[in-house]
Short mmCIF file of C-alpha atoms in Angstrom, two decimals:
data_model
loop_
_atom_site.label_atom_id
_atom_site.label_comp_id
_atom_site.label_asym_id
_atom_site.label_seq_id
_atom_site.Cartn_x
_atom_site.Cartn_y
_atom_site.Cartn_z
CA MET T 1 20.86 -33.33 79.21
CA SER T 2 18.38 -34.88 76.82
CA ARG T 3 19.69 -37.53 74.43
CA PHE T 4 17.14 -36.54 71.83
CA VAL T 5 17.69 -33.93 69.12
CA ARG T 6 14.75 -32.05 67.62
CA ALA T 7 14.16 -33.19 64.05
CA SER T 8 14.50 -30.38 61.52
CA LYS T 9 15.33 -30.15 57.82
CA TYR T 10 17.29 -26.98 58.53
CA ARG T 11 19.37 -28.10 61.53
CA HIS T 12 22.59 -28.15 59.48
CA VAL T 13 22.04 -25.00 57.43
CA PHE T 14 25.31 -23.09 57.05
CA GLY T 15 26.29 -19.75 55.58
CA GLN T 16 28.72 -19.78 52.66
CA THR T 17 30.56 -16.49 52.06
CA ALA T 18 31.30 -15.76 48.41
CA LYS T 19 34.79 -15.30 47.05
CA LYS T 20 36.02 -11.73 46.99
CA GLU T 21 35.70 -11.47 43.20
CA HIS T 22 32.04 -12.56 43.40
CA GLY T 23 31.05 -9.44 45.33
CA TYR T 24 31.94 -5.74 45.06
CA ASP T 25 34.89 -3.82 46.42
CA ASN T 26 35.75 -0.10 46.61
CA VAL T 27 32.18 0.66 47.67
CA LYS T 28 31.81 4.15 49.18
CA ILE T 29 29.10 3.51 51.73
CA SER T 30 27.07 6.38 53.18
CA SER T 31 28.34 7.81 56.47
CA SER T 32 24.85 8.91 57.59
CA ALA T 33 24.08 8.03 61.20
CA TRP T 34 20.43 7.22 60.36
CA ASP T 35 19.39 3.69 61.34
CA THR T 36 18.96 1.99 57.97
CA ASN T 37 19.95 -1.27 56.28
CA LEU T 38 22.07 0.69 53.72
CA VAL T 39 21.43 -1.95 51.03
CA SER T 40 18.39 -3.41 49.25
CA ALA T 41 18.05 -6.10 46.58
CA SER T 42 15.69 -7.19 43.81
CA ALA T 43 16.08 -10.31 41.68
CA ARG T 44 18.27 -8.31 39.23
CA TYR T 45 19.95 -5.40 41.03
CA ILE T 46 21.13 -4.11 44.38
CA SER T 47 21.09 -0.53 45.66
CA VAL T 48 23.61 0.85 48.16
CA ASN T 49 23.40 4.19 49.99
CA TRP T 50 26.43 6.14 48.74
CA ASN T 51 28.75 8.67 50.36
CA ALA T 52 28.48 11.48 47.81
CA SER T 53 29.17 15.20 47.94
CA GLY T 54 26.76 17.87 46.71
CA GLY T 55 23.58 16.13 47.87
CA GLY T 56 22.38 12.58 48.39
CA ALA T 57 22.97 9.59 46.15
CA PHE T 58 22.83 5.82 45.99
CA ALA T 59 24.43 3.29 43.68
CA ILE T 60 22.59 0.76 41.51
CA LEU T 61 24.62 -2.34 40.61
CA PRO T 62 23.95 -5.71 38.94
CA LEU T 63 23.02 -8.43 41.41
CA PRO T 64 26.12 -10.40 42.48
CA SER T 65 25.96 -14.15 43.05
CA PRO T 66 27.82 -16.14 45.71
CA PHE T 67 28.47 -18.88 43.15
CA ALA T 68 29.96 -16.95 40.20
CA PRO T 69 31.28 -13.47 39.33
CA VAL T 70 29.03 -10.93 37.60
CA PRO T 71 29.61 -11.43 33.84
CA ASN T 72 31.57 -8.65 32.11
CA PHE T 73 31.59 -6.50 35.23
CA PRO T 74 34.49 -5.50 37.50
CA TYR T 75 34.32 -6.62 41.12
CA LYS T 76 36.47 -3.64 42.14
CA LEU T 77 34.39 -0.63 41.26
CA PRO T 78 35.94 2.42 39.58
CA ASP T 79 36.38 5.54 41.70
CA VAL T 80 33.68 7.28 39.63
CA ILE T 81 30.53 5.33 38.82
CA PRO T 82 26.97 6.26 37.71
CA LEU T 83 24.80 7.18 40.69
CA ALA T 84 21.19 8.10 41.37
CA ARG T 85 21.88 11.68 42.45
CA SER T 86 18.71 13.80 42.39
CA HIS T 87 18.27 14.06 46.17
CA THR T 88 19.57 17.32 47.68
CA ALA T 89 20.37 15.67 51.04
CA PRO T 90 21.63 12.19 52.06
CA VAL T 91 19.60 9.18 50.92
CA LEU T 92 18.31 7.29 53.97
CA ASP T 93 16.52 4.27 52.53
CA THR T 94 15.77 2.41 49.29
CA ASP T 95 13.33 -0.37 48.42
CA TRP T 96 12.81 -2.40 45.23
CA SER T 97 9.36 -3.10 43.84
CA PRO T 98 8.29 -6.72 44.44
CA HIS T 99 6.44 -6.60 41.09
CA ASN T 100 9.15 -5.11 38.86
CA ASP T 101 12.81 -5.91 39.49
CA SER T 102 13.91 -2.74 37.65
CA ILE T 103 11.99 -0.20 39.77
CA VAL T 104 13.40 1.18 43.02
CA ALA T 105 12.18 3.89 45.40
CA SER T 106 14.45 6.12 47.46
CA ALA T 107 13.89 8.38 50.47
CA GLY T 108 16.08 11.19 51.75
CA GLU T 109 16.62 13.85 54.35
CA ASP T 110 15.27 16.40 51.85
CA GLY T 111 11.71 15.07 52.42
CA LYS T 112 11.51 13.67 48.89
CA VAL T 113 10.61 10.20 47.66
CA MET T 114 11.85 9.35 44.17
CA ILE T 115 11.11 6.48 41.82
CA TRP T 116 13.79 5.14 39.47
CA LYS T 117 13.67 2.69 36.58
CA VAL T 118 16.83 0.82 35.61
CA GLU T 119 17.43 -0.02 31.95
CA SER T 120 19.57 -3.08 31.23
CA SER T 121 21.67 -1.01 28.83
CA ALA T 122 22.88 1.13 31.75
CA PHE T 123 25.65 -1.37 32.50
CA GLU T 124 27.01 -1.91 29.01
CA ASP T 125 30.77 -1.29 28.57
CA TRP T 126 31.36 -0.60 32.27
CA GLY T 127 35.03 0.16 32.90
CA GLN T 128 36.03 0.10 29.24
CA ASP T 129 38.39 2.72 27.80
CA HIS T 130 35.67 4.65 26.00
CA TRP T 131 33.16 4.31 28.86
CA VAL T 132 31.68 7.54 30.25
CA PRO T 133 29.60 7.22 33.45
CA GLN T 134 26.10 8.66 33.17
CA ASP T 135 23.99 9.18 36.27
CA PHE T 136 20.48 7.75 36.63
CA ASP T 137 17.47 10.04 36.44
CA PRO T 138 14.26 9.52 38.44
CA VAL T 139 11.00 8.85 36.62
CA ALA T 140 8.90 10.38 39.44
CA ARG T 141 9.39 12.77 42.35
CA ILE T 142 7.11 13.00 45.38
CA ASP T 143 7.15 15.89 47.85
CA ALA T 144 6.33 13.52 50.67
CA SER T 145 7.06 15.67 53.74
CA PRO T 146 8.64 18.93 54.90
CA ARG T 147 10.81 16.74 57.14
CA LYS T 148 13.11 13.83 56.37
CA ILE T 149 11.78 10.53 55.06
CA GLY T 150 13.37 7.69 56.99
CA GLN T 151 11.84 4.58 55.37
CA VAL T 152 10.08 3.55 52.17
CA LEU T 153 8.37 0.24 51.44
CA PHE T 154 6.41 -1.10 48.46
CA HIS T 155 3.10 -2.87 49.01
CA PRO T 156 3.43 -6.69 48.72
CA THR T 157 0.33 -7.41 46.58
CA ALA T 158 -0.94 -4.14 45.05
CA SER T 159 0.98 -2.58 42.18
CA ASN T 160 2.21 1.03 42.39
CA VAL T 161 1.43 1.42 46.10
CA LEU T 162 4.25 2.83 48.22
CA ALA T 163 4.47 3.66 51.94
CA SER T 164 6.79 6.28 53.43
CA ALA T 165 7.57 7.18 57.05
CA SER T 166 8.56 10.76 57.87
CA GLY T 167 9.77 13.02 60.66
CA GLU T 168 6.17 14.17 61.03
CA TYR T 169 5.60 10.87 62.92
CA THR T 170 3.28 9.59 60.19
CA VAL T 171 3.22 6.86 57.57
CA LYS T 172 1.77 7.89 54.21
CA LEU T 173 0.53 5.56 51.49
CA TRP T 174 0.85 6.74 47.89
CA ASP T 175 -0.70 5.74 44.59
CA LEU T 176 2.24 6.25 42.22
CA ALA T 177 -0.16 7.08 39.40
CA ASP T 178 -1.35 10.15 41.34
CA THR T 179 1.17 11.54 43.83
CA ASP T 180 -0.41 14.96 44.41
CA ARG T 181 -1.65 13.76 47.80
CA PRO T 182 -1.31 10.60 49.90
CA ARG T 183 -4.22 8.17 49.70
CA SER T 184 -3.93 7.30 53.39
CA VAL T 185 -2.13 8.79 56.40
CA LEU T 186 -1.40 6.70 59.51
CA THR T 187 -1.07 8.83 62.64
CA GLY T 188 -0.87 8.33 66.40
CA HIS T 189 2.89 7.94 66.81
CA GLY T 190 4.41 9.89 69.69
CA ASP T 191 7.95 10.02 68.32
CA MET T 192 10.12 9.02 65.36
CA ILE T 193 9.01 5.87 63.51
CA GLN T 194 11.83 3.32 63.56
CA SER T 195 10.45 0.64 61.21
CA PHE T 196 7.25 -0.69 59.67
CA ALA T 197 6.11 -3.80 57.82
CA PHE T 198 3.08 -5.05 55.85
CA ASN T 199 1.52 -8.43 56.47
CA LEU T 200 1.54 -11.04 53.69
CA THR T 201 -1.43 -9.56 51.79
CA GLY T 202 -0.84 -5.92 52.74
CA THR T 203 -4.12 -5.51 54.64
CA LEU T 204 -2.38 -4.72 57.94
CA MET T 205 0.72 -2.77 58.91
CA ALA T 206 2.83 -2.94 62.07
CA THR T 207 5.11 -0.10 63.21
CA THR T 208 7.75 0.38 65.89
CA CYS T 209 8.43 3.81 67.34
CA ARG T 210 10.89 5.63 69.56
CA ASP T 211 8.08 6.01 72.12
CA ARG T 212 8.56 2.26 72.86
CA LYS T 213 5.20 1.19 71.43
CA LEU T 214 4.20 -1.39 68.84
CA ARG T 215 1.19 -0.36 66.74
CA LEU T 216 -1.10 -2.17 64.31
CA PHE T 217 -2.90 -0.27 61.53
CA ASP T 218 -5.46 -0.82 58.82
CA PRO T 219 -3.45 0.99 56.10
CA ARG T 220 -6.52 1.75 53.97
CA ALA T 221 -8.65 3.24 56.74
CA GLY T 222 -5.78 5.46 57.86
CA SER T 223 -5.83 7.65 60.97
CA GLU T 224 -5.19 6.14 64.40
CA PRO T 225 -3.96 2.56 65.10
CA VAL T 226 -6.41 -0.20 65.92
CA ARG T 227 -4.01 -1.90 68.34
CA ILE T 228 -1.25 -0.53 70.61
CA ALA T 229 1.08 -2.48 72.88
CA GLU T 230 4.07 -1.63 75.04
CA ALA T 231 7.09 -3.07 73.24
CA HIS T 232 10.75 -3.03 74.25
CA GLY T 233 11.73 -0.86 77.22
CA GLY T 234 14.74 0.85 75.62
CA ILE T 235 14.46 3.75 73.20
CA LYS T 236 17.26 2.51 70.95
CA GLY T 237 16.35 1.18 67.51
CA ALA T 238 13.48 -1.33 67.43
CA ARG T 239 12.61 -3.27 64.29
CA VAL T 240 9.55 -5.27 63.24
CA VAL T 241 9.03 -8.01 60.64
CA TRP T 242 5.86 -9.91 59.76
CA MET T 243 6.21 -13.69 60.10
CA GLY T 244 4.66 -14.71 56.77
CA ASP T 245 1.13 -16.11 57.06
CA LEU T 246 1.42 -16.98 60.76
CA ASP T 247 -0.53 -13.87 61.94
CA LYS T 248 2.45 -13.03 64.13
CA VAL T 249 5.14 -10.36 64.12
CA ALA T 250 8.67 -10.48 65.47
CA THR T 251 10.31 -7.40 66.96
CA THR T 252 13.88 -6.73 68.01
CA GLY T 253 14.90 -4.00 70.42
CA PHE T 254 16.52 -3.21 73.76
CA SER T 255 15.44 -3.59 77.36
CA LYS T 256 15.77 -0.80 79.90
CA ARG T 257 19.11 -2.35 80.87
CA SER T 258 20.24 -2.30 77.22
CA ASP T 259 19.89 -6.06 76.70
CA ARG T 260 19.14 -6.92 73.09
CA GLN T 261 15.80 -8.70 72.86
CA LEU T 262 13.68 -10.71 70.45
CA SER T 263 9.90 -10.71 70.97
CA ILE T 264 7.10 -12.64 69.23
CA TRP T 265 3.62 -11.07 69.15
CA GLU T 266 0.20 -12.46 68.24
CA THR T 267 -1.54 -9.86 66.06
CA GLY T 268 -5.16 -10.64 66.97
CA GLY T 269 -4.85 -8.92 70.36
CA LEU T 270 -1.27 -7.70 69.91
CA GLU T 271 -0.23 -9.81 72.88
CA ASN T 272 3.33 -10.80 73.65
CA ILE T 273 3.91 -14.54 73.27
CA GLN T 274 7.58 -14.71 74.12
CA THR T 275 10.47 -12.34 74.85
CA THR T 276 14.00 -13.67 74.63
CA THR T 277 17.23 -11.97 75.66
CA ILE T 278 19.87 -12.29 72.95
CA ASP T 279 22.94 -10.58 74.45
CA GLN T 280 24.18 -7.19 75.69
CA SER T 281 25.83 -5.79 72.56
CA ALA T 282 25.10 -2.24 71.40
CA GLY T 283 24.21 -2.72 67.71
CA VAL T 284 20.64 -2.60 66.41
CA ILE T 285 19.40 -6.06 65.38
CA MET T 286 17.93 -6.30 61.87
CA PRO T 287 15.34 -9.15 61.59
CA PHE T 288 14.48 -10.97 58.34
CA TRP T 289 11.83 -13.66 57.88
CA SER T 290 12.00 -16.55 55.40
CA ASP T 291 8.92 -18.56 54.44
CA ASN T 292 10.83 -21.70 55.41
CA GLY T 293 9.94 -20.70 58.97
CA ILE T 294 13.42 -19.30 59.64
CA LEU T 295 14.10 -15.96 61.32
CA PHE T 296 17.50 -14.36 60.63
CA LEU T 297 18.94 -11.80 63.06
CA ALA T 298 21.89 -9.62 62.03
CA GLY T 299 23.22 -7.03 64.47
CA LYS T 300 24.92 -3.86 63.32
CA GLY T 301 28.59 -4.03 64.22
CA ASP T 302 28.36 -7.81 64.70
CA GLY T 303 30.32 -10.27 62.60
CA ASN T 304 27.74 -13.00 62.99
CA ILE T 305 24.24 -13.69 61.64
CA ARG T 306 22.05 -15.80 63.92
CA TYR T 307 19.17 -17.85 62.58
CA PHE T 308 16.28 -19.54 64.35
CA GLU T 309 13.42 -21.83 63.35
CA TYR T 310 9.89 -21.01 64.50
CA GLU T 311 7.82 -24.13 65.08
CA SER T 312 4.88 -24.98 67.35
CA ASP T 313 4.81 -21.48 68.88
CA THR T 314 8.45 -21.81 69.94
CA ILE T 315 11.62 -20.27 68.61
CA PHE T 316 14.53 -22.73 68.29
CA PRO T 317 18.15 -21.65 67.67
CA LEU T 318 19.68 -23.34 64.63
CA ALA T 319 23.22 -21.95 64.28
CA GLU T 320 25.01 -18.77 63.30
CA HIS T 321 27.18 -17.61 60.43
CA LYS T 322 30.38 -16.09 61.81
CA SER T 323 32.73 -13.60 60.23
CA VAL T 324 35.56 -11.35 61.41
CA ASP T 325 34.16 -8.45 59.38
CA PRO T 326 31.41 -6.48 61.18
CA GLN T 327 28.35 -5.60 59.12
CA ARG T 328 27.05 -2.06 58.75
CA GLY T 329 23.94 -3.14 56.89
CA ILE T 330 22.34 -6.19 55.34
CA CYS T 331 19.41 -7.26 53.15
CA PHE T 332 17.99 -10.53 51.84
CA LEU T 333 17.19 -11.61 48.28
CA PRO T 334 13.57 -12.38 47.28
CA ARG T 335 13.14 -16.15 47.56
CA ARG T 336 11.95 -16.52 43.96
CA ALA T 337 15.51 -15.65 42.82
CA LEU T 338 17.37 -18.29 44.84
CA ASN T 339 19.65 -20.91 43.27
CA VAL T 340 17.67 -24.08 43.96
CA SER T 341 20.25 -26.32 42.27
CA GLU T 342 22.67 -25.45 45.09
CA CYS T 343 20.05 -26.07 47.84
CA GLU T 344 20.24 -22.35 48.68
CA ILE T 345 17.31 -21.49 50.97
CA ALA T 346 18.24 -17.84 51.64
CA ARG T 347 20.78 -15.27 50.48
CA ALA T 348 22.02 -12.19 52.31
CA TYR T 349 23.96 -9.18 51.00
CA LYS T 350 26.28 -7.83 53.67
CA VAL T 351 27.73 -4.31 53.66
CA SER T 352 31.06 -4.24 55.47
CA GLY T 353 33.85 -1.69 55.26
CA THR T 354 34.18 -0.90 51.55
CA SER T 355 32.65 -4.13 50.25
CA VAL T 356 29.33 -5.80 49.52
CA GLU T 357 29.48 -9.58 49.79
CA PRO T 358 26.78 -12.19 49.10
CA ILE T 359 26.24 -14.97 51.65
CA ALA T 360 24.37 -18.13 50.64
CA PHE T 361 22.56 -20.14 53.33
CA ILE T 362 22.61 -23.75 52.17
CA VAL T 363 21.06 -27.02 53.27
CA PRO T 364 23.91 -29.54 52.80
CA ARG T 365 22.50 -32.17 50.46
CA LYS T 366 23.73 -34.09 47.47
CA ALA T 367 20.86 -34.37 45.05
CA ASP T 368 20.31 -33.95 41.33
CA SER T 369 16.58 -33.30 41.62
CA PHE T 370 14.57 -30.41 43.06
CA GLN T 371 14.28 -30.65 46.86
CA SER T 372 10.61 -29.83 47.32
CA ASP T 373 10.58 -30.26 51.09
CA ILE T 374 12.89 -27.26 51.66
CA TYR T 375 11.34 -25.01 49.01
CA PRO T 376 7.78 -23.92 49.83
CA ALA T 377 6.16 -21.69 47.22
CA ALA T 378 7.55 -18.15 47.15
CA ALA T 379 5.86 -14.81 46.60
CA SER T 380 5.46 -14.17 42.88
CA SER T 381 6.41 -10.98 41.06
CA GLU T 382 2.84 -10.66 39.73
CA PRO T 383 0.59 -8.20 41.60
CA THR T 384 -2.95 -9.23 42.48
CA LEU T 385 -4.50 -5.75 42.66
CA SER T 386 -4.06 -2.35 41.09
CA ALA T 387 -3.59 0.65 43.35
CA SER T 388 -7.16 1.84 42.71
CA GLU T 389 -8.59 -1.60 43.54
CA PHE T 390 -6.58 -1.75 46.76
CA PHE T 391 -7.69 1.67 48.01
CA ALA T 392 -11.28 0.89 46.96
CA GLY T 393 -11.26 -1.96 49.48
CA LYS T 394 -10.98 -5.04 47.26
CA ALA T 395 -9.70 -8.08 49.16
CA PRO T 396 -6.23 -9.08 47.91
CA THR T 397 -4.91 -12.55 47.29
CA VAL T 398 -1.31 -13.71 47.33
CA LYS T 399 0.18 -14.98 44.09
CA LEU T 400 2.79 -17.67 44.67
CA VAL T 401 5.33 -19.26 42.36
CA ASN T 402 6.47 -22.88 42.37
CA LEU T 403 10.26 -22.73 42.53
CA GLU T 404 10.61 -25.98 40.58
CA THR T 405 8.35 -25.29 37.60
CA GLY T 406 7.93 -21.51 37.73
CA ALA T 407 4.14 -21.91 37.69
CA VAL T 408 2.23 -19.05 39.34
CA PHE T 409 -0.94 -19.75 41.33
CA ASN T 410 -3.19 -17.97 43.82
CA GLY T 411 -2.68 -18.48 47.52
CA ALA T 412 -5.30 -17.99 50.21
CA GLN T 413 -7.47 -14.92 49.72
CA SER T 414 -7.55 -12.25 52.37
CA THR T 415 -10.99 -11.82 53.89
CA PHE T 416 -10.20 -8.45 55.44
CA THR T 417 -12.84 -5.77 54.89
CA PRO T 418 -11.74 -2.23 55.81
CA THR T 419 -13.96 -0.24 58.14
CA HIS T 420 -13.23 3.11 56.41
CA VAL T 421 -13.85 4.65 59.85
CA PRO T 422 -10.76 6.06 61.62
CA ALA T 423 -10.28 4.25 64.90
CA PRO T 424 -8.63 6.23 67.69
CA ALA T 425 -5.88 4.65 69.70
CA PHE T 426 -6.84 3.03 72.95
CA SER T 427 -4.81 1.69 75.75
CA THR T 428 -4.44 -2.00 76.33
CA PRO T 429 -3.57 -3.67 79.63
CA PRO T 430 0.08 -4.64 79.78
CA SER T 431 0.61 -8.26 78.91
CA VAL T 432 2.84 -10.57 80.89
CA THR T 433 5.91 -11.51 78.91
CA LYS T 434 8.04 -14.57 79.37
CA ALA T 435 11.68 -13.49 79.54
CA THR T 436 14.03 -16.32 78.80
CA SER T 437 17.69 -16.48 77.92
CA MET T 438 18.44 -17.71 74.43
CA PRO T 439 20.72 -20.77 74.53
CA THR T 440 23.86 -20.50 72.48
CA PRO T 441 23.68 -23.02 69.66
CA ALA T 442 26.45 -25.53 69.33
CA PRO T 443 28.65 -24.94 66.30
CA GLN T 444 27.35 -26.89 63.35
CA THR T 445 29.58 -28.67 60.88
CA PRO T 446 28.07 -28.98 57.39
CA VAL T 447 27.03 -32.59 56.96
CA VAL T 448 26.22 -34.01 53.56
CA SER T 449 22.98 -35.93 53.68
CA ARG T 450 22.27 -39.18 51.93
CA SER T 451 21.49 -39.01 48.25
CA GLU T 452 18.01 -40.50 48.45
CA SER T 453 15.27 -38.42 46.90
CA ALA T 454 13.77 -35.80 49.16
CA PRO T 455 10.43 -36.50 50.83
CA GLY T 456 7.30 -34.91 49.41
CA PRO T 457 6.04 -31.61 50.81
CA VAL T 458 3.97 -31.76 53.95
CA ALA T 459 1.53 -28.95 54.65
CA PRO T 460 2.73 -26.90 57.66
CA ALA T 461 0.27 -26.63 60.51
CA PRO T 462 -0.41 -22.99 61.44
CA PRO T 463 -0.20 -22.22 65.17
CA ARG T 464 -3.33 -21.99 67.30
CA PRO T 465 -4.63 -18.42 67.47
CA THR T 466 -4.69 -16.55 70.73
CA THR T 467 -7.77 -14.54 69.78
CA PRO T 468 -10.84 -15.14 71.95
CA ILE T 469 -12.40 -18.03 70.04
CA SER T 470 -14.31 -20.46 72.17
CA GLU T 471 -13.40 -23.59 70.26
CA SER T 472 -10.59 -23.49 67.75
CA PRO T 473 -10.82 -26.04 64.93
CA VAL T 474 -8.03 -28.56 64.82
CA ILE T 475 -5.49 -28.44 61.99
CA LEU T 476 -5.68 -31.58 59.97
CA THR T 477 -2.53 -33.49 59.09
CA PRO T 478 -2.29 -36.31 56.56
CA PRO T 479 -2.48 -39.80 58.09
CA GLN T 480 0.49 -42.10 57.74
CA ALA T 481 -0.29 -44.14 54.67
CA SER T 482 0.80 -47.77 54.68
CA SER T 483 1.82 -49.64 51.57
CA GLY T 484 -1.63 -51.14 51.27
CA ASP T 485 -3.57 -47.88 51.36
CA ASP T 486 -5.75 -47.17 48.34
CA VAL T 487 -5.67 -43.37 48.84
CA LYS T 488 -2.65 -41.67 47.31
CA PRO T 489 -0.67 -39.52 49.77
CA THR T 490 -0.58 -36.64 47.31
CA VAL T 491 -4.40 -36.49 47.27
CA LEU T 492 -4.50 -36.38 51.07
CA GLU T 493 -1.85 -33.67 51.19
CA ALA T 494 -3.77 -31.57 48.65
CA GLU T 495 -6.93 -31.90 50.76
CA VAL T 496 -5.03 -30.91 53.91
CA ASP T 497 -3.60 -27.90 52.09
CA ARG T 498 -7.10 -26.81 51.05
CA LEU T 499 -8.58 -27.23 54.55
CA ASN T 500 -5.67 -25.43 56.22
CA SER T 501 -5.99 -22.58 53.73
CA GLU T 502 -9.72 -22.23 54.51
CA LEU T 503 -8.95 -22.32 58.24
CA ARG T 504 -6.35 -19.56 57.95
CA ALA T 505 -8.80 -17.44 55.97
CA ALA T 506 -11.52 -17.97 58.61
CA ARG T 507 -9.15 -17.03 61.43
CA GLU T 508 -8.05 -13.89 59.62
CA LYS T 509 -11.68 -12.90 59.07
CA ILE T 510 -12.44 -13.36 62.78
CA ARG T 511 -9.37 -11.37 63.79
CA ASN T 512 -10.18 -8.47 61.48
CA MET T 513 -13.82 -8.38 62.58
CA GLU T 514 -12.55 -8.01 66.15
CA LEU T 515 -10.33 -5.13 65.03
CA GLN T 516 -13.35 -3.41 63.47
CA VAL T 517 -15.42 -3.89 66.63
CA GLU T 518 -12.65 -2.39 68.78
CA GLY T 519 -12.39 0.57 66.41
CA LEU T 520 -16.13 1.21 66.59
CA LYS T 521 -16.06 0.99 70.39
CA ALA T 522 -13.22 3.50 70.54
CA ASN T 523 -15.18 5.88 68.25
CA ALA T 524 -18.24 5.54 70.47
CA ARG T 525 -16.21 6.34 73.60
CA LYS T 526 -14.72 9.39 71.90
CA ALA T 527 -18.15 10.63 70.80
CA ALA T 528 -19.58 10.14 74.30
CA GLN T 529 -16.68 12.07 75.81
CA ALA T 530 -17.20 14.91 73.32
CA LEU T 531 -20.92 15.12 74.24
CA MET T 532 -20.12 15.21 77.95
CA GLU T 533 -17.53 17.96 77.48
CA GLY T 534 -19.96 19.95 75.29
#
């Protein structure tokens, strides 16, 4: 056994479960068998799929904190509370707008998508003697499909753009200012869509499907996928999550022998980089990515939440948060709403039994100042494009927020240019996957670090792309400055940040040009086949 331990700022991260009175009790969680997270969170509210009679409903509640109770609000909910009730069949999924913490979308078995706006006055006098519960009313209704809508998701950078997945085996993108028809329809799925996710700028979308395939789409061009790969061998629930700006996606699913698996994919050619066997439990694994480079895995019916660090094209187990209460669903808080004074790097909301409990993931440090090395910039609540600009093909940027100062600035600009030509699906040769067994991490005891000030931020080096580039430029890292150096380290780090940002933009441009070329080739093959048949 090696005597050396891999250096990591997050090696001692631990999950801290909130006190009972800091969460919610007497929660009547939906009994629907649909594979959903059941709960979603914005920086101000949470939504929970509710078990209601006479149609579908979900609850909207103030955001609980793991560090303090919700002010002037009961932790044990009354038997009758205000609900969002306008669906005529069970609500299957909800999602909060990343650009407005008071707007939430819902999807139901009735084929409807509804948009709701929460007023802060809705929670005044809750539980008081004269209080009369009043249900929420939607501000918009969309007849999205004649079949059930299983998932909804807001666009990460364009305002008022919403995606919905239906029993028609399609994903539709909507401009909420004009919902008479979808602006884009993504087809080519052979069975029920199980999950989908946008990349950081929203120029690409990945989907998992019951037909065991992973697909990559240009959401603005619509029609068929531009990449298809064989994913997990089992038909049970598969999930996908985009790994920030790494141009990679992580999927969870089952093997043909019902082993639970984690796979990492490179999106340039949609090739499998690594497949890891987690265990042989039966619950669907829900993956969540944090921009700290940490991947959280929470299995339905499990009492634990595993977390891993992705570094140098390798996934490393960190530890796991254990609990005796199995989770039915879970979601994570947007990073811009974390409590940085407590060194909280992530926060989960766990649905279990009749309760919703917050769990804070904390780096154990004693420090009075902001710990910049564990808080990279987070996605801001400001959109970079309008819906019309997005569908017109304008390249989006990512607006980031400094978690210390609250300053908002532009990240790297996407160089993706849509083809506006539907690209039929084409088969790809099966890639060789590396199946390894995930080592069980040793239990970690929270260790309080020394009280010295935290080191300055170091620009993370993006992994080498696996796209066919003859010579890949090397990522620059700042040299170790001695005490006699004339150049300030902060100047070098800023230069490295700029060069790495330009390199990521260049790689994304190359990757998307390859996607366009493949789409044009597929169109040419289809046209030639049509001429031969005619």
